[in-house]
PDB file of C-alpha atoms and ligand atoms in Angstrom:
ATOM      1  CA  UNK A   1      71.208  18.453 108.397  1.00 90.00           C
ATOM      2  CA  UNK A   2      73.504  16.697 110.878  1.00 95.00           C
ATOM      3  CA  UNK A   3      76.283  18.800 112.407  1.00 97.00           C
ATOM      4  CA  UNK A   4      78.997  17.121 114.389  1.00 98.00           C
ATOM      5  CA  UNK A   5      82.014  18.338 116.328  1.00 98.00           C
ATOM      6  CA  UNK A   6      84.843  15.810 116.503  1.00 98.00           C
ATOM      7  CA  UNK A   7      86.699  16.882 119.621  1.00 98.00           C
ATOM      8  CA  UNK A   8      89.939  15.833 121.287  1.00 98.00           C
ATOM      9  CA  UNK A   9      93.524  16.810 122.044  1.00 98.00           C
ATOM     10  CA  UNK A  10      96.281  17.089 119.407  1.00 97.00           C
ATOM     11  CA  UNK A  11      96.997  13.638 117.993  1.00 97.00           C
ATOM     12  CA  UNK A  12      93.775  12.050 119.252  1.00 98.00           C
ATOM     13  CA  UNK A  13      92.798  10.967 115.721  1.00 98.00           C
ATOM     14  CA  UNK A  14      90.357  13.706 114.681  1.00 98.00           C
ATOM     15  CA  UNK A  15      91.753  13.971 111.147  1.00 98.00           C
ATOM     16  CA  UNK A  16      92.045  10.196 110.691  1.00 98.00           C
ATOM     17  CA  UNK A  17      88.468   9.539 111.795  1.00 98.00           C
ATOM     18  CA  UNK A  18      87.085  12.583 109.949  1.00 98.00           C
ATOM     19  CA  UNK A  19      88.157  11.145 106.594  1.00 98.00           C
ATOM     20  CA  UNK A  20      86.133   7.991 107.256  1.00 98.00           C
ATOM     21  CA  UNK A  21      83.132   9.774 108.783  1.00 98.00           C
ATOM     22  CA  UNK A  22      82.679  12.264 105.934  1.00 98.00           C
ATOM     23  CA  UNK A  23      82.715   9.390 103.450  1.00 97.00           C
ATOM     24  CA  UNK A  24      80.094   7.382 105.350  1.00 97.00           C
ATOM     25  CA  UNK A  25      77.756  10.247 106.254  1.00 97.00           C
ATOM     26  CA  UNK A  26      78.341  12.602 103.311  1.00 97.00           C
ATOM     27  CA  UNK A  27      79.356  15.489 105.567  1.00 98.00           C
ATOM     28  CA  UNK A  28      81.428  18.541 104.635  1.00 98.00           C
ATOM     29  CA  UNK A  29      84.768  18.381 106.529  1.00 98.00           C
ATOM     30  CA  UNK A  30      85.768  21.708 108.086  1.00 98.00           C
ATOM     31  CA  UNK A  31      89.205  21.421 109.706  1.00 98.00           C
ATOM     32  CA  UNK A  32      90.654  24.755 110.780  1.00 98.00           C
ATOM     33  CA  UNK A  33      94.129  23.170 110.971  1.00 97.00           C
ATOM     34  CA  UNK A  34      93.877  22.028 107.328  1.00 97.00           C
ATOM     35  CA  UNK A  35      92.451  25.396 106.224  1.00 97.00           C
ATOM     36  CA  UNK A  36      95.320  27.218 107.965  1.00 98.00           C
ATOM     37  CA  UNK A  37      97.968  24.903 106.471  1.00 96.00           C
ATOM     38  CA  UNK A  38      96.494  25.536 103.028  1.00 97.00           C
ATOM     39  CA  UNK A  39      96.790  29.306 103.614  1.00 97.00           C
ATOM     40  CA  UNK A  40     100.434  28.778 104.648  1.00 97.00           C
ATOM     41  CA  UNK A  41     101.119  26.734 101.490  1.00 97.00           C
ATOM     42  CA  UNK A  42      99.672  29.573  99.388  1.00 97.00           C
ATOM     43  CA  UNK A  43     101.768  32.089 101.383  1.00 97.00           C
ATOM     44  CA  UNK A  44      98.768  34.373 102.000  1.00 97.00           C
ATOM     45  CA  UNK A  45      98.999  37.160 104.593  1.00 96.00           C
ATOM     46  CA  UNK A  46      96.618  35.202 106.830  1.00 96.00           C
ATOM     47  CA  UNK A  47      98.729  32.053 106.465  1.00 96.00           C
ATOM     48  CA  UNK A  48     102.031  33.767 107.206  1.00 96.00           C
ATOM     49  CA  UNK A  49     100.540  35.443 110.283  1.00 97.00           C
ATOM     50  CA  UNK A  50      98.994  32.155 111.523  1.00 97.00           C
ATOM     51  CA  UNK A  51     102.260  30.257 110.985  1.00 97.00           C
ATOM     52  CA  UNK A  52     103.966  32.309 113.712  1.00 97.00           C
ATOM     53  CA  UNK A  53     101.545  30.876 116.271  1.00 98.00           C
ATOM     54  CA  UNK A  54     101.284  27.360 114.846  1.00 97.00           C
ATOM     55  CA  UNK A  55     105.039  26.752 114.739  1.00 96.00           C
ATOM     56  CA  UNK A  56     105.179  27.497 118.463  1.00 96.00           C
ATOM     57  CA  UNK A  57     102.193  25.255 119.233  1.00 97.00           C
ATOM     58  CA  UNK A  58     100.005  28.195 120.244  1.00 98.00           C
ATOM     59  CA  UNK A  59      96.433  28.829 119.166  1.00 98.00           C
ATOM     60  CA  UNK A  60      95.847  31.263 116.313  1.00 98.00           C
ATOM     61  CA  UNK A  61      93.712  34.314 117.330  1.00 98.00           C
ATOM     62  CA  UNK A  62      89.958  33.621 117.523  1.00 98.00           C
ATOM     63  CA  UNK A  63      88.970  36.270 114.920  1.00 97.00           C
ATOM     64  CA  UNK A  64      91.079  34.543 112.256  1.00 97.00           C
ATOM     65  CA  UNK A  65      89.569  31.071 112.619  1.00 98.00           C
ATOM     66  CA  UNK A  66      86.019  32.328 113.209  1.00 98.00           C
ATOM     67  CA  UNK A  67      86.274  34.313 109.962  1.00 97.00           C
ATOM     68  CA  UNK A  68      87.464  31.218 108.084  1.00 97.00           C
ATOM     69  CA  UNK A  69      84.593  29.085 109.408  1.00 97.00           C
ATOM     70  CA  UNK A  70      82.041  31.790 108.639  1.00 97.00           C
ATOM     71  CA  UNK A  71      83.250  31.913 105.024  1.00 96.00           C
ATOM     72  CA  UNK A  72      83.249  28.118 104.729  1.00 97.00           C
ATOM     73  CA  UNK A  73      79.656  27.875 106.022  1.00 97.00           C
ATOM     74  CA  UNK A  74      78.532  30.470 103.465  1.00 96.00           C
ATOM     75  CA  UNK A  75      80.379  28.657 100.678  1.00 96.00           C
ATOM     76  CA  UNK A  76      78.564  25.360 101.329  1.00 96.00           C
ATOM     77  CA  UNK A  77      74.826  26.135 101.441  1.00 93.00           C
ATOM     78  CA  UNK A  78      73.908  22.707 100.058  1.00 94.00           C
ATOM     79  CA  UNK A  79      75.928  20.565 102.484  1.00 95.00           C
ATOM     80  CA  UNK A  80      74.072  17.642 104.090  1.00 94.00           C
ATOM     81  CA  UNK A  81      75.873  18.512 107.321  1.00 96.00           C
ATOM     82  CA  UNK A  82      79.205  19.671 108.659  1.00 98.00           C
ATOM     83  CA  UNK A  83      81.944  17.858 110.523  1.00 98.00           C
ATOM     84  CA  UNK A  84      83.948  20.374 112.573  1.00 98.00           C
ATOM     85  CA  UNK A  85      87.500  19.126 113.278  1.00 98.00           C
ATOM     86  CA  UNK A  86      89.802  21.213 115.487  1.00 98.00           C
ATOM     87  CA  UNK A  87      87.122  23.891 115.862  1.00 98.00           C
ATOM     88  CA  UNK A  88      85.793  25.320 118.152  1.00 98.00           C
ATOM     89  CA  UNK A  89      88.912  25.436 120.320  1.00 98.00           C
ATOM     90  CA  UNK A  90      88.033  28.242 122.769  1.00 98.00           C
ATOM     91  CA  UNK A  91      84.807  29.264 124.516  1.00 97.00           C
ATOM     92  CA  UNK A  92      84.694  32.350 122.313  1.00 98.00           C
ATOM     93  CA  UNK A  93      84.855  30.176 119.177  1.00 98.00           C
ATOM     94  CA  UNK A  94      82.070  27.938 120.538  1.00 98.00           C
ATOM     95  CA  UNK A  95      79.787  30.924 121.111  1.00 98.00           C
ATOM     96  CA  UNK A  96      80.597  32.284 117.656  1.00 98.00           C
ATOM     97  CA  UNK A  97      79.830  28.916 116.047  1.00 98.00           C
ATOM     98  CA  UNK A  98      76.482  28.642 117.846  1.00 97.00           C
ATOM     99  CA  UNK A  99      75.583  32.137 116.592  1.00 98.00           C
ATOM    100  CA  UNK A 100      76.703  31.482 113.009  1.00 97.00           C
ATOM    101  CA  UNK A 101      74.650  28.272 112.888  1.00 97.00           C
ATOM    102  CA  UNK A 102      71.634  29.941 114.477  1.00 97.00           C
ATOM    103  CA  UNK A 103      71.608  32.537 111.682  1.00 95.00           C
ATOM    104  CA  UNK A 104      71.084  29.609 109.315  1.00 93.00           C
ATOM    105  CA  UNK A 105      68.525  27.892 111.584  1.00 94.00           C
ATOM    106  CA  UNK A 106      71.063  25.168 112.370  1.00 95.00           C
ATOM    107  CA  UNK A 107      72.692  23.786 115.504  1.00 96.00           C
ATOM    108  CA  UNK A 108      75.245  21.220 116.686  1.00 97.00           C
ATOM    109  CA  UNK A 109      73.718  17.746 117.032  1.00 97.00           C
ATOM    110  CA  UNK A 110      76.536  16.095 118.948  1.00 98.00           C
ATOM    111  CA  UNK A 111      80.127  16.510 120.117  1.00 98.00           C
ATOM    112  CA  UNK A 112      82.076  13.260 119.996  1.00 98.00           C
ATOM    113  CA  UNK A 113      85.165  13.586 122.189  1.00 98.00           C
ATOM    114  CA  UNK A 114      88.109  11.249 121.596  1.00 98.00           C
ATOM    115  CA  UNK A 115      89.774  10.147 124.826  1.00 98.00           C
ATOM    116  CA  UNK A 116      93.499   9.360 124.524  1.00 98.00           C
ATOM    117  CA  UNK A 117      96.238   9.368 127.194  1.00 97.00           C
ATOM    118  CA  UNK A 118      98.911  12.060 127.004  1.00 95.00           C
ATOM    119  CA  UNK A 119     101.673   9.480 126.666  1.00 95.00           C
ATOM    120  CA  UNK A 120      99.995   8.025 123.560  1.00 97.00           C
ATOM    121  CA  UNK A 121      99.419  11.522 122.059  1.00 96.00           C
ATOM    122  CA  UNK A 122     103.088  12.464 122.331  1.00 95.00           C
ATOM    123  CA  UNK A 123     104.151   9.101 120.914  1.00 95.00           C
ATOM    124  CA  UNK A 124     101.832   9.450 117.877  1.00 96.00           C
ATOM    125  CA  UNK A 125     102.833  13.037 117.097  1.00 95.00           C
ATOM    126  CA  UNK A 126     106.585  12.456 117.402  1.00 94.00           C
ATOM    127  CA  UNK A 127     106.227   9.422 115.135  1.00 94.00           C
ATOM    128  CA  UNK A 128     104.319  11.427 112.535  1.00 94.00           C
ATOM    129  CA  UNK A 129     106.922  14.213 112.847  1.00 93.00           C
ATOM    130  CA  UNK A 130     109.541  11.861 111.384  1.00 92.00           C
ATOM    131  CA  UNK A 131     107.829  12.061 107.987  1.00 92.00           C
ATOM    132  CA  UNK A 132     105.029  14.665 107.951  1.00 87.00           C
ATOM    133  CA  UNK A 133     107.078  17.825 107.534  1.00 87.00           C
ATOM    134  CA  UNK A 134     104.732  19.534 110.011  1.00 89.00           C
ATOM    135  CA  UNK A 135     107.015  21.873 112.011  1.00 90.00           C
ATOM    136  CA  UNK A 136     104.763  21.507 115.082  1.00 93.00           C
ATOM    137  CA  UNK A 137     105.215  17.701 115.170  1.00 93.00           C
ATOM    138  CA  UNK A 138     108.957  17.209 115.343  1.00 85.00           C
ATOM    139  CA  UNK A 139     109.735  18.989 118.584  1.00 90.00           C
ATOM    140  CA  UNK A 140     108.842  17.562 121.992  1.00 91.00           C
ATOM    141  CA  UNK A 141     108.488  21.038 123.545  1.00 93.00           C
ATOM    142  CA  UNK A 142     106.108  22.307 120.836  1.00 95.00           C
ATOM    143  CA  UNK A 143     103.968  19.172 121.252  1.00 95.00           C
ATOM    144  CA  UNK A 144     103.835  19.806 125.023  1.00 95.00           C
ATOM    145  CA  UNK A 145     102.760  23.420 124.338  1.00 96.00           C
ATOM    146  CA  UNK A 146      99.951  22.183 122.036  1.00 96.00           C
ATOM    147  CA  UNK A 147      98.714  19.826 124.765  1.00 97.00           C
ATOM    148  CA  UNK A 148      99.000  22.590 127.381  1.00 97.00           C
ATOM    149  CA  UNK A 149      96.973  24.978 125.183  1.00 98.00           C
ATOM    150  CA  UNK A 150      94.376  22.233 124.848  1.00 98.00           C
ATOM    151  CA  UNK A 151      93.995  21.787 128.623  1.00 97.00           C
ATOM    152  CA  UNK A 152      93.959  25.515 129.335  1.00 98.00           C
ATOM    153  CA  UNK A 153      91.801  26.903 126.521  1.00 98.00           C
ATOM    154  CA  UNK A 154      90.130  24.061 124.622  1.00 98.00           C
ATOM    155  CA  UNK A 155      88.825  21.622 127.232  1.00 97.00           C
ATOM    156  CA  UNK A 156      86.313  24.282 128.510  1.00 97.00           C
ATOM    157  CA  UNK A 157      84.630  23.974 125.093  1.00 98.00           C
ATOM    158  CA  UNK A 158      83.380  20.514 126.125  1.00 98.00           C
ATOM    159  CA  UNK A 159      81.792  22.082 129.238  1.00 96.00           C
ATOM    160  CA  UNK A 160      79.969  24.518 126.944  1.00 96.00           C
ATOM    161  CA  UNK A 161      78.280  21.636 125.056  1.00 97.00           C
ATOM    162  CA  UNK A 162      77.782  19.522 128.209  1.00 97.00           C
ATOM    163  CA  UNK A 163      75.260  22.138 129.328  1.00 96.00           C
ATOM    164  CA  UNK A 164      72.998  20.997 126.494  1.00 95.00           C
ATOM    165  CA  UNK A 165      73.861  17.281 126.939  1.00 96.00           C
ATOM    166  CA  UNK A 166      75.617  17.069 123.597  1.00 97.00           C
ATOM    167  CA  UNK A 167      78.940  15.530 124.642  1.00 98.00           C
ATOM    168  CA  UNK A 168      79.782  11.845 124.263  1.00 98.00           C
ATOM    169  CA  UNK A 169      83.208  10.541 125.300  1.00 98.00           C
ATOM    170  CA  UNK A 170      84.592   7.835 123.005  1.00 98.00           C
ATOM    171  CA  UNK A 171      87.717   5.755 123.662  1.00 98.00           C
ATOM    172  CA  UNK A 172      90.311   6.959 121.133  1.00 98.00           C
ATOM    173  CA  UNK A 173      92.874   4.173 121.595  1.00 98.00           C
ATOM    174  CA  UNK A 174      92.890   0.850 119.772  1.00 98.00           C
ATOM    175  CA  UNK A 175      92.501   0.174 116.067  1.00 98.00           C
ATOM    176  CA  UNK A 176      91.311   2.948 113.734  1.00 98.00           C
ATOM    177  CA  UNK A 177      88.423   0.723 112.608  1.00 98.00           C
ATOM    178  CA  UNK A 178      87.224  -0.064 116.133  1.00 98.00           C
ATOM    179  CA  UNK A 179      87.257   3.629 117.060  1.00 98.00           C
ATOM    180  CA  UNK A 180      85.396   4.435 113.842  1.00 98.00           C
ATOM    181  CA  UNK A 181      82.719   1.843 114.691  1.00 98.00           C
ATOM    182  CA  UNK A 182      82.238   3.386 118.152  1.00 98.00           C
ATOM    183  CA  UNK A 183      81.857   6.860 116.614  1.00 98.00           C
ATOM    184  CA  UNK A 184      79.451   5.608 113.935  1.00 98.00           C
ATOM    185  CA  UNK A 185      77.296   3.911 116.577  1.00 98.00           C
ATOM    186  CA  UNK A 186      76.881   7.205 118.426  1.00 97.00           C
ATOM    187  CA  UNK A 187      75.986   9.019 115.207  1.00 97.00           C
ATOM    188  CA  UNK A 188      73.512   6.348 114.104  1.00 96.00           C
ATOM    189  CA  UNK A 189      71.420   6.501 117.292  1.00 95.00           C
ATOM    190  CA  UNK A 190      71.168  10.272 116.892  1.00 93.00           C
ATOM    191  CA  UNK A 191      70.470  10.207 113.153  1.00 90.00           C
ATOM    192  CA  UNK A 192      67.332   8.180 113.799  1.00 71.00           C
ATOM    193  CA  UNK A 193      66.002  11.059 115.883  1.00 66.00           C
ATOM    194  CA  UNK A 194      66.799  13.853 113.360  1.00 61.00           C
TER     195      UNK A 194
HETATM  196  P1  LIG B   1      95.318  20.982 114.042  1.00 96.52           P
HETATM  197  O1  LIG B   1      95.712  20.779 112.652  1.00 96.52           O
HETATM  198  O2  LIG B   1      93.875  21.018 114.388  1.00 96.52           O
HETATM  199  O3  LIG B   1      96.093  19.931 114.891  1.00 96.52           O
HETATM  200  P2  LIG B   1      95.857  19.303 116.332  1.00 96.52           P
HETATM  201  O4  LIG B   1      94.475  19.341 116.846  1.00 96.52           O
HETATM  202  O5  LIG B   1      96.919  19.894 117.165  1.00 96.52           O
HETATM  203  O6  LIG B   1      96.184  17.826 116.122  1.00 96.52           O
HETATM  204  P3  LIG B   1      96.341  16.935 114.877  1.00 96.52           P
HETATM  205  O7  LIG B   1      95.593  17.398 113.707  1.00 96.52           O
HETATM  206  O8  LIG B   1      97.812  16.796 114.737  1.00 96.52           O
HETATM  207  O9  LIG B   1      95.735  15.576 115.445  1.00 96.52           O
HETATM  208  P4  LIG B   1      94.390  14.838 115.125  1.00 96.52           P
HETATM  209  O10 LIG B   1      93.569  14.774 116.347  1.00 96.52           O
HETATM  210  O11 LIG B   1      93.746  15.338 113.875  1.00 96.52           O
HETATM  211  O12 LIG B   1      94.959  13.372 114.894  1.00 96.52           O
HETATM  212  P5  LIG B   1      95.389  12.661 113.535  1.00 96.52           P
HETATM  213  O13 LIG B   1      94.242  11.924 112.955  1.00 96.52           O
HETATM  214  O14 LIG B   1      96.133  13.605 112.688  1.00 96.52           O
HETATM  215  O15 LIG B   1      95.954  22.365 114.580  1.00 96.52           O
HETATM  216  C1  LIG B   1      97.275  22.720 114.312  1.00 96.52           C
HETATM  217  C2  LIG B   1      97.524  24.150 114.782  1.00 96.52           C
HETATM  218  O16 LIG B   1      96.691  25.044 114.023  1.00 96.52           O
HETATM  219  C3  LIG B   1      97.161  24.438 116.256  1.00 96.52           C
HETATM  220  O17 LIG B   1      98.217  24.141 117.128  1.00 96.52           O
HETATM  221  C4  LIG B   1      96.854  25.942 116.193  1.00 96.52           C
HETATM  222  O18 LIG B   1      98.035  26.697 116.159  1.00 96.52           O
HETATM  223  C5  LIG B   1      96.162  26.084 114.834  1.00 96.52           C
HETATM  224  N1  LIG B   1      94.696  25.942 114.930  1.00 96.52           N
HETATM  225  C6  LIG B   1      93.933  25.000 114.304  1.00 96.52           C
HETATM  226  N2  LIG B   1      92.622  25.172 114.593  1.00 96.52           N
HETATM  227  C7  LIG B   1      92.570  26.242 115.427  1.00 96.52           C
HETATM  228  C8  LIG B   1      91.503  26.912 116.085  1.00 96.52           C
HETATM  229  N3  LIG B   1      90.224  26.486 115.958  1.00 96.52           N
HETATM  230  N4  LIG B   1      91.790  27.973 116.877  1.00 96.52           N
HETATM  231  C9  LIG B   1      93.063  28.425 117.003  1.00 96.52           C
HETATM  232  N5  LIG B   1      94.122  27.842 116.420  1.00 96.52           N
HETATM  233  C10 LIG B   1      93.881  26.751 115.625  1.00 96.52           C
HETATM  234  O19 LIG B   1      96.372  11.538 114.125  1.00 96.52           O
HETATM  235  C11 LIG B   1      97.615  11.884 114.688  1.00 96.52           C
HETATM  236  C12 LIG B   1      98.615  10.752 114.370  1.00 96.52           C
HETATM  237  O20 LIG B   1      98.207   9.567 115.050  1.00 96.52           O
HETATM  238  C13 LIG B   1      98.692  10.392 112.883  1.00 96.52           C
HETATM  239  O21 LIG B   1     100.003  10.073 112.562  1.00 96.52           O
HETATM  240  C14 LIG B   1      97.776   9.165 112.782  1.00 96.52           C
HETATM  241  O22 LIG B   1      98.147   8.304 111.737  1.00 96.52           O
HETATM  242  C15 LIG B   1      97.966   8.503 114.133  1.00 96.52           C
HETATM  243  N6  LIG B   1      96.768   7.776 114.599  1.00 96.52           N
HETATM  244  C16 LIG B   1      95.457   8.135 114.425  1.00 96.52           C
HETATM  245  N7  LIG B   1      94.644   7.215 114.990  1.00 96.52           N
HETATM  246  C17 LIG B   1      95.450   6.276 115.546  1.00 96.52           C
HETATM  247  C18 LIG B   1      95.190   5.072 116.287  1.00 96.52           C
HETATM  248  N8  LIG B   1      93.942   4.683 116.568  1.00 96.52           N
HETATM  249  N9  LIG B   1      96.246   4.365 116.725  1.00 96.52           N
HETATM  250  C19 LIG B   1      97.522   4.760 116.449  1.00 96.52           C
HETATM  251  N10 LIG B   1      97.839   5.882 115.745  1.00 96.52           N
HETATM  252  C20 LIG B   1      96.806   6.632 115.306  1.00 96.52           C
HETATM  253 MG1  LIG B   2      94.003  17.082 112.669  1.00 96.52          MG
END
């Protein structure tokens, strides 16, 4: 079992790199953003409630996303490992994840943190907003709120995993393939030890 958190601010490339990493390492991709957007598309009560926060660029309440991850872990007992994308995003979520994994005798092997300047993040998200249809991408103010939420509530999550020496910072600017190679290198050295 190899469990990885792909960490980084909005627009840092977590989703882009996740697609390539799950293919190479046969991991189960758990993206809370994707799970929430699928609930919104199905117009479930959870989705409609979450949408109110997401459209403003604010984090959805911890209980909601922790519940979704708990269900997803239970639904995938045979996974070779999990790639967490966009989760955990608060200290409370990080503690909950550690506890959920511990119940299954599992733990996080590494947190790979994508490092991208704020100017580049805003540029990428506004560009995607032209075509993505994501309501949180096409408004400069909402993008700023997402980045602000990240600094205030999410960056402490890296400190949580630094305590156990699990955080590796990876340059998140440049070509998608070069960034992928840097991430894969960090995974490969750790896979040898598992
Ligand atoms: P979520 O869906 O997780 O979005 P995010 O983290 O805000 O950011 P993105 O998914 O937009 O960026 P990304 O890092 O995946 O980058 P991507 O590869 O897409 O969350 C959305 C909302 O849901 C939150 O605001 C919150 O409300 C809620 N939520 C989700 N999880 C939650 C949680 N755990 N707790 C509470 N609330 C939660 O790339 C971005 C763009 O850049 C793309 O267009 C891509 O093509 C481009 N790009 C990628 N790599 C490169 C590159 N190397 N060079 C140039 N462009 C690139
Ligand atoms: Mg994403």
